[in-house]
Amino acid sequence: MKKGILVVISGPSGTGKGTICNRILSEMDNIEFSTSMTTRDPREGEIDGVHYFFVTKDEFEKAISEDAFVEYADVYGNYYGTLRKEVNARLDSGTDVLLDIDVQGAMNVMKDYPKETFIFIRPPSLEELEKRLKGRGTDSAEVISRRLSEAEHEISLADEYGYQVVNDDLDEAVAEVKKIICEEHDKKAR
Ligand code: ADP
Ligand code: 5GP
C-alpha cells in the first residue's frame, strides 16, 4: 500500500489559506483535512470537530503532555496544534492530508518531515492583506493589527518553502495548488 503525502498550506493570516483549502477539499479526491485543536473561541458558524477541536487551555496542555501533537504553536495568544491522530492513520492508508497552519508551525513540521510538500500562500500585497482581514469581519481591530505586524516577518520566511503561490486571482491560485499536489502525489506516493 502506498502512503499518502502531507501537504502543508501556510502563510500570513488573511491571505486566503482557508478559502483555498476548502476549494481543494471539494475539488480533489483522496485528500482530507487535518482538523487542528485550538484554545481560541469558535467564530460564528464554526463547528467543533469540523473547523477545529475547541478546547480549554488545560485540555490543550494535557494533550501536550500526552505527546498528541505533530506540532503546536502559540499563534496570536492562543494555542493551535496538529494532532497526530488526524494525520498518521490517513497517511498510512494512502490518503493525502492537508494542513492549514501558521508559519512557525510549518517550520517545525519542516524540521521533522523535510520531504513533505510545503506551500506558502502569498498575499498580492500587504495593503490587500489588510483589506482581506478587515473584509472577513471576524477579528477585532487589535487582532487585525497584530496579524498584520506578524505578516511581514512571515513573508520573509517564504523562501524556506518548496513552493510559493500568490493568491491574487483565487481560481488561478487554486489551480496552481492543485497542480502542485497532483505532481507531488505522483512523485512521492510511496
Ligand atoms: P486565511 O485562512 O489565510 O486566514 P481566509 O481564507 O479566511 O484567510 O481569507 C481571508 C479573506 O479574504 C476572506 O474573506 C476570503 O473570502 C478573502 N479572499 C480569499 N482569497 C481571496 C482572493 N483571491 N481575492 C479576494 N479575496 C480573497
Ligand atoms: P484562525 O484563528 O484565523 O483560524 O487561525 C490563525 C492561524 O493559526 C492561521 O494562520 C492558521 O493557519 C493557524 N493554525 C491553524 N491550525 C494550526 C495548527 O494546528 N498549528 C499551527 N501551528 N497553526 C495553526
Coordinates of C-alpha atoms and ligand atoms in Angstrom, one line a residue:
M1 CA 0.0 0.0 0.0
K2 CA 1.4 3.4 -1.0
K3 CA 1.4 6.1 1.7
G4 CA -0.3 9.4 1.3
I5 CA 1.6 12.8 1.1
L6 CA 1.4 15.6 3.7
V7 CA 0.5 19.0 2.1
V8 CA 1.2 22.0 4.4
I9 CA -0.5 25.2 3.4
S10 CA 0.9 28.1 5.3
G11 CA 1.3 31.9 5.1
P12 CA 0.0 35.0 6.8
S13 CA -3.4 35.2 8.4
G14 CA -6.0 36.6 5.9
T15 CA -4.0 35.5 2.8
G16 CA -6.7 33.0 1.8
K17 CA -5.4 29.7 3.1
G18 CA -8.8 28.6 4.4
T19 CA -10.5 29.6 1.2
I20 CA -8.0 27.7 -0.9
C21 CA -8.1 24.6 1.4
N22 CA -11.9 24.5 1.1
R23 CA -11.7 24.5 -2.7
I24 CA -9.0 21.8 -2.7
L25 CA -11.1 19.6 -0.4
S26 CA -14.2 19.9 -2.5
E27 CA -12.5 19.6 -5.9
M28 CA -9.9 16.9 -5.3
D29 CA -10.3 13.2 -4.3
N30 CA -8.1 11.3 -1.9
I31 CA -7.2 14.3 0.2
E32 CA -8.6 15.1 3.7
F33 CA -8.2 18.0 6.1
S34 CA -6.4 17.6 9.4
T35 CA -8.6 19.3 12.0
S36 CA -6.4 21.2 14.5
M37 CA -7.0 21.6 18.2
T38 CA -7.2 25.2 19.4
T39 CA -7.9 27.3 22.6
R40 CA -9.4 30.2 20.6
D41 CA -13.1 30.8 20.8
P42 CA -15.2 29.5 17.9
R43 CA -16.3 32.1 15.4
E44 CA -19.9 32.2 14.3
G45 CA -20.7 29.2 12.1
E46 CA -17.6 27.2 13.2
I47 CA -18.4 23.6 14.2
D48 CA -16.4 21.8 16.9
G49 CA -14.7 18.8 15.4
V50 CA -15.0 20.2 11.8
H51 CA -13.2 23.5 11.7
Y52 CA -11.3 22.9 14.9
F53 CA -11.5 20.9 18.1
F54 CA -12.2 23.8 20.5
V55 CA -10.7 23.1 24.0
T56 CA -9.7 24.9 27.1
K57 CA -6.1 25.8 27.9
D58 CA -5.9 23.0 30.5
E59 CA -7.2 20.4 28.0
F60 CA -4.7 21.6 25.4
E61 CA -1.8 21.4 27.9
K62 CA -2.9 17.9 28.9
A63 CA -2.8 16.9 25.2
I64 CA 0.8 18.4 25.0
S65 CA 1.8 16.2 28.0
E66 CA 0.4 13.2 26.2
D67 CA 2.5 13.9 23.1
A68 CA -0.7 14.2 21.0
F69 CA 0.8 16.8 18.6
V70 CA 2.9 16.7 15.4
E71 CA 3.5 20.4 16.1
Y72 CA 1.8 23.1 18.1
A73 CA 2.3 26.8 18.5
D74 CA 1.1 29.9 20.3
V75 CA -0.4 31.9 17.5
Y76 CA -1.5 35.4 18.5
G77 CA -2.1 34.4 22.1
N78 CA -3.9 31.1 21.6
Y79 CA -2.6 27.6 21.2
Y80 CA -3.1 25.8 17.9
G81 CA -1.8 22.2 17.2
T82 CA -1.8 19.5 14.6
L83 CA -3.0 16.2 16.1
R84 CA -1.0 13.0 15.3
K85 CA -4.4 11.1 15.2
E86 CA -5.6 13.4 12.4
V87 CA -2.5 12.8 10.3
N88 CA -0.9 9.4 10.7
A89 CA -3.6 6.8 10.1
R90 CA -4.7 8.7 6.9
L91 CA -1.2 8.8 5.5
D92 CA -0.7 5.1 6.3
S93 CA -3.9 4.2 4.5
G94 CA -2.8 6.1 1.4
T95 CA -4.9 9.3 1.8
D96 CA -3.2 12.6 1.3
V97 CA -3.5 15.0 4.3
L98 CA -3.9 18.8 4.1
L99 CA -2.7 21.1 6.9
D100 CA -3.6 24.8 7.2
I101 CA -1.1 26.0 9.8
D102 CA 0.8 29.1 10.7
V103 CA 4.4 29.8 9.6
Q104 CA 6.1 28.8 12.9
G105 CA 4.1 25.5 12.9
A106 CA 5.1 24.9 9.2
M107 CA 8.8 25.5 10.1
N108 CA 8.5 22.9 12.9
V109 CA 6.9 20.3 10.6
M110 CA 9.7 21.1 8.0
K111 CA 12.4 20.1 10.6
D112 CA 10.8 16.8 11.3
Y113 CA 9.4 16.0 7.8
P114 CA 11.6 17.9 5.3
K115 CA 10.5 15.8 2.3
E116 CA 6.8 16.7 2.6
T117 CA 5.0 19.4 0.4
F118 CA 5.2 22.9 1.8
I119 CA 3.3 25.7 0.0
F120 CA 3.5 29.3 1.1
I121 CA 0.4 31.3 0.1
R122 CA 1.5 35.0 -0.5
P123 CA -0.9 37.9 -0.5
P124 CA -0.6 40.1 -3.6
S125 CA 0.5 43.0 -1.2
L126 CA 0.3 44.0 2.4
E127 CA -2.5 46.5 1.5
E128 CA -4.6 43.7 0.0
L129 CA -3.9 41.5 3.1
E130 CA -5.2 44.3 5.3
K131 CA -8.3 44.6 3.1
R132 CA -9.0 40.9 3.3
L133 CA -8.6 40.7 7.1
K134 CA -11.0 43.7 7.5
G135 CA -13.4 42.3 4.9
R136 CA -13.6 38.9 6.6
G137 CA -15.1 40.7 9.5
T138 CA -14.2 38.1 12.1
D139 CA -11.4 39.8 14.1
S140 CA -11.2 42.9 16.2
A141 CA -9.1 45.9 15.1
E142 CA -6.5 44.9 17.7
V143 CA -6.3 41.3 16.4
I144 CA -6.0 42.5 12.8
S145 CA -3.1 44.9 13.6
R146 CA -1.3 42.1 15.4
R147 CA -1.8 39.8 12.5
L148 CA -0.5 42.4 10.0
S149 CA 2.6 43.2 12.0
E150 CA 3.4 39.5 12.0
A151 CA 2.8 39.2 8.3
E152 CA 6.0 41.0 7.2
H153 CA 8.2 38.7 9.2
E154 CA 6.3 35.6 7.9
I155 CA 6.6 36.7 4.3
S156 CA 10.4 37.0 4.9
L157 CA 10.4 33.2 5.5
A158 CA 8.7 32.3 2.3
D159 CA 11.9 31.2 0.6
E160 CA 12.2 28.2 3.0
Y161 CA 9.1 26.6 1.4
G162 CA 9.3 24.3 -1.6
Y163 CA 6.5 26.2 -3.3
Q164 CA 5.1 29.8 -3.2
V165 CA 1.7 30.7 -4.7
V166 CA 0.4 34.2 -4.9
N167 CA -3.3 34.3 -4.1
D168 CA -4.3 37.2 -6.3
D169 CA -6.9 35.6 -8.6
L170 CA -8.5 32.8 -6.5
D171 CA -9.2 30.4 -9.3
E172 CA -5.6 30.7 -10.6
A173 CA -4.2 30.2 -7.1
V174 CA -6.4 27.1 -6.6
A175 CA -5.3 25.7 -10.0
E176 CA -1.7 26.1 -9.1
V177 CA -2.0 24.4 -5.7
K178 CA -4.0 21.5 -7.3
K179 CA -1.2 21.1 -9.9
I180 CA 1.5 21.0 -7.2
I181 CA -0.4 18.4 -5.1
C182 CA -1.0 16.2 -8.2
E183 CA 2.6 16.3 -9.2
E184 CA 3.9 15.7 -5.7
H185 CA 1.5 12.9 -5.2
D186 CA 2.6 11.2 -8.4
K187 CA 6.3 11.7 -7.5
K188 CA 6.1 10.8 -3.8
A189 CA 3.2 8.5 -3.1
R190 CA 5.3 5.6 -1.9
Ligands
ADP1 P1 -6.7 32.7 6.0 O1 -7.3 31.3 6.1 O2 -5.4 32.7 5.3 O3 -6.6 33.5 7.3 P2 -9.2 33.3 4.5 O4 -9.3 32.1 3.6 O5 -10.1 33.4 5.7 O6 -7.7 33.5 5.0 O7 -9.4 34.6 3.6 C1 -9.4 35.9 4.2 C2 -10.5 36.7 3.4 O8 -10.0 37.0 2.1 C3 -11.8 36.0 3.3 O9 -12.8 37.0 3.5 C4 -11.8 35.5 1.9 O10 -13.1 35.4 1.3 C5 -11.0 36.5 1.1 N1 -10.2 36.0 0.0 C6 -9.5 34.8 -0.1 N2 -8.9 34.7 -1.3 C7 -9.2 35.8 -2.0 C8 -8.8 36.3 -3.3 N3 -8.0 35.6 -4.1 N4 -9.2 37.5 -3.7 C9 -10.0 38.3 -2.8 N5 -10.4 37.9 -1.6 C10 -10.0 36.7 -1.2
5GP2 P1 -7.6 31.4 12.7 O1 -7.7 31.8 14.2 O2 -7.7 32.5 11.8 O3 -8.4 30.2 12.4 O4 -6.1 30.8 12.5 C1 -5.0 31.6 12.9 C2 -3.7 31.0 12.4 O5 -3.5 29.7 13.0 C3 -3.8 30.7 10.9 O6 -2.5 31.1 10.3 C4 -3.8 29.2 10.8 O7 -3.2 28.6 9.7 C5 -3.1 28.8 12.1 N1 -3.3 27.4 12.5 C6 -4.5 26.7 12.5 N2 -4.3 25.5 12.9 C7 -3.0 25.4 13.3 C8 -2.2 24.3 13.9 O8 -2.6 23.2 14.1 N3 -0.9 24.6 14.1 C9 -0.3 25.8 13.9 N4 1.0 26.0 14.1 N5 -1.1 26.8 13.3 C10 -2.4 26.6 13.1

